[in-house]
């Protein structure tokens, strides 16, 4: 009923306070909910309510959970932080007899900002006990929450590693997956081999969604312990051979590529696994990505010739996009290895007979470049490629097609690719020494805003804008404040409106103005919509009377300009709108 008729429910505060002392656990829970929603906009009232119930105690475990959530919300906004009595209350709930209250308190502590490992310790200890609970829901809740803790404070979860290892064999695959990913975040370098063996025993039984989570955890572990790349590479290659969807395969390929790029000693093993994968790869995106990597890293390996067979097989067996990528990869081998160049030229000549235009064009282009045997040409057209901005080139080509010209398209008209961030920092530092432009004044901003509204375009220059005047109380359903913009013959009233009701959407919002007889309301411009807690603006244009003495002196005349009084009376201000609940 509070959403429909707030004022009616507000009268029942005394009854709700009496119900909060009820022995019935559900009555007490709902009474606390009503009290909170009635007082949630008054921080002091909520604090008093919390102090009352934390001291007197509650009988309902559901009410305790709600009280913990309210206290947690206040703590996040409170500057006292963990020194507050509210934190002590939440910590005391870790010793409650109800499991749901204990978990709610542990979860609240873990989600508090700037929590240290020492402050997390009691919550982690409770969750560790839940890991051995006979109830699957408690085990899942505990391991899921510990997984979140491990992202920021892995050392705080290390004490739970033994309990988490026991959960790897849990019959619930969701619990097992969360346990293994948590261990991958908290485990030491010496435990990597054992973890990989444990993962391989159940990874085939879980869905692709969970497999992706496992792969992402392995990728993070590779960055943490780079010396264990061989163990992880072997495990990932076995996963790559299993059946799976595109997202799962892409996660594995990305992980292997990151290992290859960060660990030079793992390059040959990683490239070999990827070559084996593209022999039977049904995903074009992954095949072209791997071919690009082979073209980049393959020529620099001790035996680059062993990759040629895998690449040329793609020209023979795959679709157009993969064939084109394979041609580019072959050209890079020929450009960097003089011994392989004759063989590469023969293969490119065969590619010139391809049925696809793109493949033939690439083969012809690279063949002619390589036949010149000039390192400068190879560097410009094979290794570096285009240095232009691709979006810029697309825009320039589109413009060229819209405006036909006898002149050929000029690549010099295309902007260069954006410089890397580290190169731009020096430019920013140099620009910082230049004098900054003056920021526009408040008056200029209002002038620009009002000039953009068709009804106000012909009002002339803006003479004065008043300070905001609050028309309603902040606790009301609609908060409205007014700014008066004075022109030579008109006043524009700008109403900044805020809807404080989270269950209502206001549309075509206007403020009704009833001026005295000498003033004339010309038009009202409504705010299109007013969603919860999002400000909207509506305007009312009023013509000043010809003999108005309150308008002050005309600023365009040579006399002194005085501050405009604009004593336009507000006899009544209402928000007139259609309400959609």
XYZ file of C-alpha atoms in Angstrom:
581
model
C 0.000 0.000 0.000
C 2.951 2.344 0.579
C 3.506 2.582 -3.171
C -0.113 3.519 -3.765
C -0.907 5.677 -0.739
C 2.167 6.716 1.241
C 0.332 9.238 3.452
C -2.117 6.615 4.698
C 0.636 4.178 5.667
C 2.611 6.976 7.315
C -0.141 7.282 9.927
C 0.501 3.701 11.056
C 3.966 4.321 12.507
C 2.813 3.634 16.079
C 1.104 0.395 15.059
C 4.218 -0.701 13.144
C 6.401 0.001 16.192
C 4.115 -2.135 18.344
C 4.180 -4.926 15.756
C 7.992 -4.817 15.772
C 7.833 -6.200 19.334
C 5.610 -9.120 18.302
C 6.588 -12.718 19.093
C 5.625 -13.772 15.568
C 8.830 -13.788 13.479
C 7.121 -12.794 10.220
C 5.111 -9.987 11.847
C 8.288 -8.572 13.371
C 10.140 -8.826 10.045
C 7.447 -7.010 8.057
C 6.977 -4.378 10.769
C 10.695 -3.586 10.621
C 10.434 -3.319 6.844
C 7.548 -0.848 7.075
C 9.400 1.275 9.638
C 12.520 1.396 7.508
C 10.672 2.410 4.348
C 8.876 5.157 6.242
C 12.142 6.547 7.627
C 14.711 5.705 4.948
C 14.959 9.321 3.745
C 15.752 10.510 7.271
C 19.242 9.287 8.181
C 18.935 10.305 11.840
C 15.630 8.445 12.251
C 17.124 5.296 10.701
C 20.130 5.514 13.042
C 17.839 5.813 16.072
C 15.796 2.838 14.888
C 18.972 0.767 14.480
C 20.221 1.702 17.950
C 16.893 0.754 19.476
C 16.681 -2.699 17.898
C 20.365 -3.563 18.239
C 20.143 -2.939 21.984
C 16.740 -4.529 22.642
C 17.315 -7.489 20.314
C 14.974 -9.263 17.923
C 13.286 -12.645 17.856
C 12.974 -12.978 14.082
C 15.996 -14.187 12.108
C 14.510 -12.511 9.034
C 14.351 -9.189 10.883
C 17.989 -9.647 11.922
C 18.974 -10.082 8.263
C 17.156 -6.890 7.326
C 18.766 -5.040 10.230
C 22.220 -6.187 9.068
C 21.525 -4.912 5.556
C 20.352 -1.531 6.863
C 23.424 -1.257 9.103
C 25.703 -2.239 6.215
C 24.162 0.434 3.995
C 24.715 3.093 6.661
C 28.285 1.916 7.237
C 29.138 2.369 3.561
C 27.967 5.989 3.801
C 29.439 6.633 7.246
C 32.884 8.212 7.665
C 33.493 6.323 10.925
C 33.806 3.104 8.931
C 34.785 0.041 10.932
C 35.123 1.972 14.204
C 31.356 2.441 14.288
C 29.104 0.556 16.746
C 27.215 -0.670 13.687
C 30.256 -2.706 12.632
C 30.411 -4.223 16.127
C 26.742 -5.156 15.810
C 27.302 -6.882 12.448
C 30.327 -8.714 13.864
C 28.281 -9.860 16.878
C 25.744 -11.398 14.487
C 28.460 -13.875 13.414
C 27.712 -15.632 16.726
C 23.943 -15.812 16.177
C 22.245 -19.192 16.471
C 20.606 -18.899 13.035
C 22.734 -19.831 10.011
C 21.072 -17.279 7.721
C 21.913 -14.454 10.139
C 25.520 -15.652 10.405
C 25.920 -15.759 6.627
C 24.241 -12.361 6.167
C 26.667 -10.833 8.672
C 29.692 -12.479 7.016
C 28.573 -11.332 3.575
C 28.009 -7.776 4.849
C 31.521 -7.574 6.343
C 33.138 -8.904 3.172
C 31.352 -6.377 0.963
C 32.314 -3.380 3.096
C 34.796 -1.089 1.319
C 38.404 -0.790 2.570
C 38.128 -3.861 4.783
C 41.507 -5.176 5.986
C 42.528 -8.839 6.242
C 42.302 -8.628 10.049
C 38.720 -7.335 9.894
C 37.826 -10.041 7.385
C 39.231 -12.863 9.525
C 36.076 -13.524 11.662
C 33.862 -13.638 8.557
C 36.283 -15.947 6.719
C 36.408 -18.294 9.738
C 32.620 -18.594 9.720
C 32.562 -19.282 5.978
C 35.250 -21.930 6.461
C 32.930 -23.782 8.840
C 30.110 -23.552 6.294
C 32.344 -25.273 3.699
C 31.966 -28.535 5.634
C 28.206 -28.146 6.171
C 25.951 -31.042 5.082
C 23.626 -28.500 3.430
C 24.534 -27.837 -0.259
C 23.059 -24.317 -0.105
C 25.389 -23.348 2.749
C 28.419 -24.891 1.040
C 27.620 -23.041 -2.191
C 27.070 -19.720 -0.391
C 30.333 -20.111 1.527
C 32.540 -21.003 -1.432
C 30.946 -18.341 -3.638
C 31.626 -15.656 -1.039
C 35.181 -16.900 -0.430
C 35.742 -16.705 -4.183
C 34.886 -12.996 -4.055
C 37.216 -12.454 -1.095
C 40.065 -14.202 -2.961
C 39.903 -11.597 -5.732
C 41.045 -8.789 -3.391
C 42.505 -10.581 -0.366
C 43.847 -13.996 -1.477
C 46.025 -14.289 1.631
C 42.931 -14.061 3.858
C 41.475 -17.207 2.245
C 44.670 -19.296 2.364
C 43.594 -20.845 5.676
C 40.567 -22.354 3.910
C 42.570 -24.143 1.185
C 42.235 -27.597 2.749
C 38.451 -27.258 3.043
C 38.261 -25.959 -0.529
C 40.270 -28.921 -1.840
C 37.734 -31.259 -0.251
C 34.981 -29.450 -2.172
C 36.614 -30.200 -5.551
C 35.037 -33.665 -5.419
C 31.644 -32.293 -4.343
C 28.689 -33.848 -6.151
C 27.405 -30.359 -6.952
C 29.454 -29.226 -9.960
C 28.799 -25.547 -9.258
C 30.381 -25.878 -5.821
C 33.318 -27.832 -7.256
C 33.946 -25.203 -9.944
C 33.885 -22.325 -7.462
C 36.192 -24.258 -5.150
C 38.795 -24.898 -7.841
C 38.730 -21.318 -9.154
C 39.157 -20.030 -5.591
C 42.116 -22.366 -5.065
C 43.678 -21.171 -8.309
C 43.574 -17.635 -6.903
C 44.948 -18.534 -3.478
C 47.199 -21.550 -4.156
C 50.985 -21.457 -3.968
C 53.402 -22.313 -6.779
C 54.102 -25.717 -5.261
C 50.407 -26.665 -5.382
C 49.913 -25.922 -9.101
C 50.734 -29.481 -10.282
C 48.330 -31.036 -7.794
C 45.569 -28.567 -8.689
C 45.913 -29.279 -12.410
C 45.484 -33.008 -11.768
C 42.416 -32.387 -9.632
C 40.846 -30.113 -12.247
C 41.336 -32.629 -15.061
C 39.306 -35.201 -13.132
C 36.054 -33.232 -13.311
C 36.418 -30.545 -16.002
C 34.802 -32.760 -18.649
C 31.647 -33.030 -16.519
C 30.862 -29.310 -16.226
C 29.178 -26.977 -18.706
C 31.017 -24.610 -21.054
C 30.059 -21.649 -18.889
C 31.928 -23.089 -15.905
C 34.816 -24.206 -18.114
C 35.335 -20.604 -19.216
C 35.546 -19.569 -15.548
C 38.183 -22.254 -14.936
C 40.220 -21.147 -17.978
C 40.129 -17.516 -16.837
C 41.388 -18.578 -13.408
C 44.211 -20.573 -15.038
C 45.136 -17.533 -17.119
C 45.452 -15.426 -13.954
C 47.556 -18.178 -12.362
C 49.894 -18.195 -15.390
C 50.619 -14.530 -14.855
C 51.228 -15.153 -11.162
C 53.560 -18.163 -11.626
C 55.116 -17.939 -15.116
C 57.555 -20.800 -14.401
C 54.627 -23.238 -14.306
C 53.620 -22.488 -17.903
C 54.504 -25.979 -19.181
C 52.065 -27.698 -16.804
C 49.284 -25.269 -17.639
C 50.022 -25.385 -21.371
C 49.647 -29.172 -21.388
C 46.372 -28.924 -19.494
C 45.027 -26.229 -21.831
C 45.976 -28.217 -24.943
C 44.003 -31.196 -23.615
C 41.003 -28.925 -23.009
C 41.382 -27.574 -26.549
C 40.865 -31.063 -27.962
C 37.589 -31.551 -26.089
C 34.226 -30.594 -27.550
C 32.975 -27.125 -26.706
C 31.397 -23.926 -27.950
C 32.975 -20.796 -29.358
C 33.324 -18.869 -26.059
C 35.001 -21.832 -24.388
C 37.468 -22.344 -27.256
C 38.180 -18.626 -27.499
C 39.007 -18.446 -23.786
C 41.542 -21.275 -24.179
C 43.106 -19.777 -27.325
C 43.414 -16.356 -25.671
C 45.030 -17.957 -22.632
C 47.585 -19.873 -24.747
C 48.369 -16.756 -26.804
C 48.988 -14.723 -23.630
C 51.354 -17.437 -22.352
C 53.226 -17.503 -25.683
C 53.622 -13.717 -25.734
C 54.756 -13.441 -22.111
C 57.039 -16.513 -21.908
C 59.520 -16.883 -24.812
C 60.495 -20.394 -23.710
C 56.889 -21.543 -24.146
C 56.596 -20.201 -27.693
C 57.283 -23.393 -29.654
C 55.050 -25.575 -27.483
C 52.208 -23.053 -27.644
C 52.445 -22.600 -31.420
C 52.488 -26.379 -31.883
C 49.259 -26.754 -29.883
C 47.593 -23.966 -31.865
C 48.710 -25.474 -35.204
C 47.123 -28.735 -34.173
C 43.924 -26.920 -33.217
C 43.457 -25.094 -36.554
C 43.688 -28.407 -38.412
C 40.129 -29.028 -37.237
C 38.795 -25.592 -36.258
C 35.256 -24.620 -37.208
C 35.496 -21.036 -35.920
C 36.746 -18.545 -38.520
C 37.577 -15.867 -35.948
C 39.848 -18.192 -33.991
C 41.531 -19.574 -37.123
C 42.408 -16.099 -38.445
C 43.634 -15.023 -35.007
C 45.970 -18.022 -34.765
C 47.231 -17.518 -38.335
C 48.072 -13.916 -37.486
C 50.027 -15.121 -34.440
C 51.867 -17.725 -36.557
C 52.844 -15.040 -39.058
C 54.107 -12.834 -36.233
C 55.950 -15.370 -34.049
C 56.629 -18.313 -36.401
C 59.411 -16.744 -38.539
C 61.439 -16.017 -35.388
C 61.484 -19.620 -34.130
C 64.549 -21.883 -34.638
C 62.744 -24.025 -37.263
C 60.164 -21.809 -39.002
C 59.652 -24.206 -41.926
C 57.605 -26.632 -39.809
C 54.711 -24.149 -39.662
C 54.419 -23.698 -43.448
C 52.496 -26.947 -43.906
C 49.852 -26.019 -41.345
C 49.403 -22.562 -42.870
C 49.164 -23.690 -46.498
C 46.660 -26.398 -45.544
C 44.330 -23.563 -44.590
C 44.635 -22.143 -48.136
C 43.543 -25.490 -49.520
C 40.826 -26.457 -47.058
C 39.254 -23.377 -45.451
C 36.851 -20.554 -46.342
C 37.769 -17.216 -47.944
C 38.546 -15.271 -44.750
C 40.864 -17.962 -43.407
C 42.561 -18.391 -46.806
C 43.277 -14.650 -46.987
C 44.760 -14.698 -43.463
C 46.908 -17.700 -44.413
C 48.303 -15.848 -47.465
C 49.338 -12.914 -45.251
C 51.019 -15.300 -42.800
C 52.958 -17.005 -45.628
C 54.207 -13.630 -46.874
C 55.649 -12.830 -43.436
C 57.639 -16.069 -43.449
C 59.072 -15.239 -46.890
C 59.935 -11.680 -45.863
C 61.917 -12.730 -42.784
C 63.577 -15.966 -43.939
C 65.727 -15.859 -47.058
C 65.990 -19.662 -47.166
C 62.221 -20.067 -47.290
C 61.612 -17.329 -49.862
C 61.728 -19.546 -53.027
C 59.203 -21.977 -51.545
C 56.958 -19.132 -50.375
C 56.989 -17.567 -53.871
C 55.836 -20.875 -55.373
C 53.006 -21.150 -52.837
C 51.911 -17.562 -53.478
C 51.809 -18.247 -57.232
C 49.418 -21.127 -56.526
C 47.291 -18.811 -54.402
C 46.912 -16.480 -57.407
C 44.578 -19.091 -58.912
C 42.163 -18.888 -55.967
C 38.450 -18.351 -56.634
C 38.187 -15.447 -54.159
C 39.195 -11.904 -55.163
C 40.659 -11.023 -51.769
C 42.898 -14.095 -51.693
C 44.107 -13.503 -55.276
C 44.759 -9.799 -54.635
C 46.763 -10.498 -51.494
C 48.787 -13.231 -53.200
C 49.567 -10.990 -56.202
C 50.506 -8.048 -54.002
C 52.781 -10.018 -51.672
C 54.365 -11.918 -54.562
C 55.393 -8.685 -56.283
C 56.709 -7.162 -53.062
C 58.768 -10.251 -52.161
C 60.223 -10.537 -55.659
C 61.834 -7.106 -55.185
C 63.908 -8.580 -52.319
C 64.090 -5.219 -50.549
C 63.879 -5.135 -46.759
C 62.468 -1.598 -46.797
C 59.512 -2.706 -48.949
C 58.983 -5.780 -46.777
C 58.945 -3.651 -43.643
C 56.521 -1.112 -45.114
C 54.014 -3.403 -46.835
C 54.265 -6.768 -45.045
C 55.378 -6.254 -41.443
C 53.941 -2.851 -40.584
C 50.877 -2.756 -42.825
C 48.711 0.344 -43.007
C 49.422 3.036 -40.444
C 46.157 4.845 -41.114
C 43.132 4.920 -38.879
C 40.730 2.230 -40.089
C 37.586 4.159 -39.027
C 39.066 7.255 -40.669
C 39.769 5.381 -43.892
C 36.244 3.948 -43.907
C 34.795 7.441 -43.503
C 37.053 8.885 -46.228
C 36.154 6.109 -48.683
C 32.461 6.566 -47.961
C 32.791 10.302 -48.598
C 34.677 9.584 -51.840
C 31.816 7.395 -53.106
C 29.243 10.071 -52.248
C 31.114 12.745 -54.199
C 32.401 11.156 -57.451
C 35.660 12.647 -58.705
C 37.966 12.071 -61.649
C 40.953 12.103 -59.301
C 41.944 8.764 -57.743
C 41.461 8.252 -54.021
C 44.403 9.724 -52.099
C 45.546 7.756 -49.041
C 47.241 10.883 -47.736
C 43.808 12.315 -47.027
C 43.204 9.581 -44.437
C 44.253 10.470 -40.871
C 47.006 8.383 -39.314
C 46.249 5.829 -36.649
C 46.007 7.165 -33.110
C 49.312 7.227 -31.281
C 49.714 4.873 -28.306
C 48.855 6.242 -24.893
C 52.492 6.443 -23.776
C 53.323 8.623 -26.772
C 50.407 10.934 -26.135
C 51.479 11.695 -22.554
C 54.391 13.837 -23.750
C 52.047 15.807 -25.995
C 49.635 16.336 -23.128
C 52.479 17.588 -20.932
C 53.488 20.109 -23.597
C 49.923 21.271 -24.094
C 49.539 21.781 -20.359
C 51.972 24.674 -20.498
C 49.734 26.581 -22.904
C 47.285 29.094 -21.403
C 43.925 27.497 -20.737
C 40.732 28.896 -22.114
C 38.486 30.543 -19.572
C 35.642 28.308 -18.454
C 32.200 29.605 -19.460
C 30.382 31.469 -16.715
C 27.083 30.369 -15.201
C 25.354 33.162 -17.149
C 26.870 31.972 -20.443
C 25.729 28.406 -19.805
C 22.151 29.512 -19.150
C 22.218 31.759 -22.234
C 23.288 28.825 -24.408
C 20.708 26.462 -22.909
C 17.822 28.874 -23.376
C 18.894 29.838 -26.901
C 18.563 26.184 -27.895
C 14.810 26.230 -27.142
C 12.790 27.530 -30.148
C 10.261 29.407 -27.984
C 13.056 31.464 -26.365
C 15.174 32.242 -29.424
C 13.761 35.751 -29.968
C 13.825 36.983 -26.371
C 17.077 38.890 -26.802
C 20.129 38.824 -24.537
C 19.856 37.334 -21.052
C 20.176 40.115 -18.467
C 20.225 38.246 -15.157
C 19.728 34.754 -13.703
C 18.732 34.460 -10.068
C 20.015 32.001 -7.491
C 17.924 28.808 -7.110
C 14.893 29.151 -4.840
C 13.523 26.019 -3.167
C 9.757 25.741 -3.642
C 9.101 22.440 -1.836
C 10.560 20.549 1.090
C 13.167 17.905 0.323
C 11.109 15.178 2.029
C 8.083 15.651 -0.248
C 7.208 13.394 -3.165
C 8.361 15.965 -5.723
C 11.265 18.298 -5.029
C 11.059 21.556 -7.041
C 13.353 24.557 -7.164
C 13.133 27.644 -9.393
C 15.633 29.844 -11.237
C 14.418 33.138 -12.791
C 15.992 34.231 -16.077
C 15.198 37.889 -16.814
C 15.148 39.324 -20.321
C 14.166 42.833 -21.494
C 10.421 42.135 -21.781
C 10.098 38.590 -20.461
C 10.951 36.326 -17.558
C 11.645 32.618 -18.011
C 11.018 30.486 -14.944
C 13.188 27.371 -14.945
C 11.828 24.652 -12.653
C 14.260 21.884 -11.672
C 12.062 18.970 -10.611
C 13.083 15.691 -8.962
C 10.801 12.689 -8.509
C 11.506 10.991 -5.152
C 9.019 8.141 -5.649
C 10.761 5.023 -6.916
C 7.527 3.376 -8.054
C 6.203 6.163 -10.288
C 7.168 7.585 -13.665
C 6.020 11.140 -14.371
C 5.412 12.302 -17.932
C 4.878 15.780 -19.450
C 5.698 17.504 -16.164
C 4.739 21.191 -15.857
C 4.548 23.618 -12.930
C 1.298 25.582 -12.735
C 1.943 29.306 -12.221
C -0.813 31.782 -11.299
C 0.622 35.308 -11.699
C -1.078 38.559 -10.838
C -3.276 40.292 -13.428
C -0.553 42.465 -14.928
C 1.587 39.470 -15.963
C 0.766 37.114 -18.826
C 1.882 33.470 -19.061
C 2.753 32.908 -22.729
C 3.691 29.222 -22.758
C 4.810 26.265 -20.668
C 7.433 23.792 -21.879
C 7.029 20.472 -20.019
C 9.771 18.064 -19.012
C 9.214 14.958 -21.207
C 9.541 12.503 -18.308
C 10.690 12.371 -14.711
C 12.137 9.056 -13.561
C 13.065 8.232 -9.978
C 15.798 10.458 -8.529
C 16.673 11.895 -11.969
C 16.221 15.684 -12.278
C 14.177 17.147 -15.112
C 13.618 20.721 -16.275
C 10.411 22.481 -17.330
C 9.987 26.144 -18.244
C 7.292 28.823 -18.029
C 7.553 31.986 -20.170
C 5.938 35.132 -18.707
C 5.549 38.520 -20.423
C 6.363 41.554 -18.269
C 3.838 44.438 -18.220
C 4.807 47.558 -20.147
C 4.830 49.729 -17.023
C 6.689 47.197 -14.852
C 8.885 49.087 -12.442
C 10.331 45.942 -10.887
C 12.211 45.060 -14.028
C 14.892 47.634 -13.246
C 16.809 49.591 -15.832
C 17.119 48.347 -19.409
C 20.731 47.160 -19.758
C 20.857 48.184 -23.431
C 20.439 51.855 -22.499
C 23.300 53.972 -21.296
C 22.107 54.137 -17.692
C 23.249 52.080 -14.742
C 21.939 48.522 -14.586
C 20.377 47.368 -11.366
C 19.684 43.853 -10.132
C 16.255 42.828 -11.290
C 13.733 42.220 -8.569
C 11.161 40.324 -10.655
C 8.584 40.312 -7.949
C 6.255 38.028 -9.809
C 4.054 36.503 -7.097
C 3.532 32.749 -6.832
C 0.048 32.311 -5.507
C 0.144 28.546 -5.990
C 2.669 26.067 -7.314
C 1.519 22.571 -8.196
C 3.048 19.728 -10.182
C 0.538 18.814 -12.868
C 1.312 15.504 -14.530
C 0.038 12.140 -15.583
C 1.388 9.479 -13.247
C 2.262 5.999 -14.435
C 2.797 3.621 -11.565
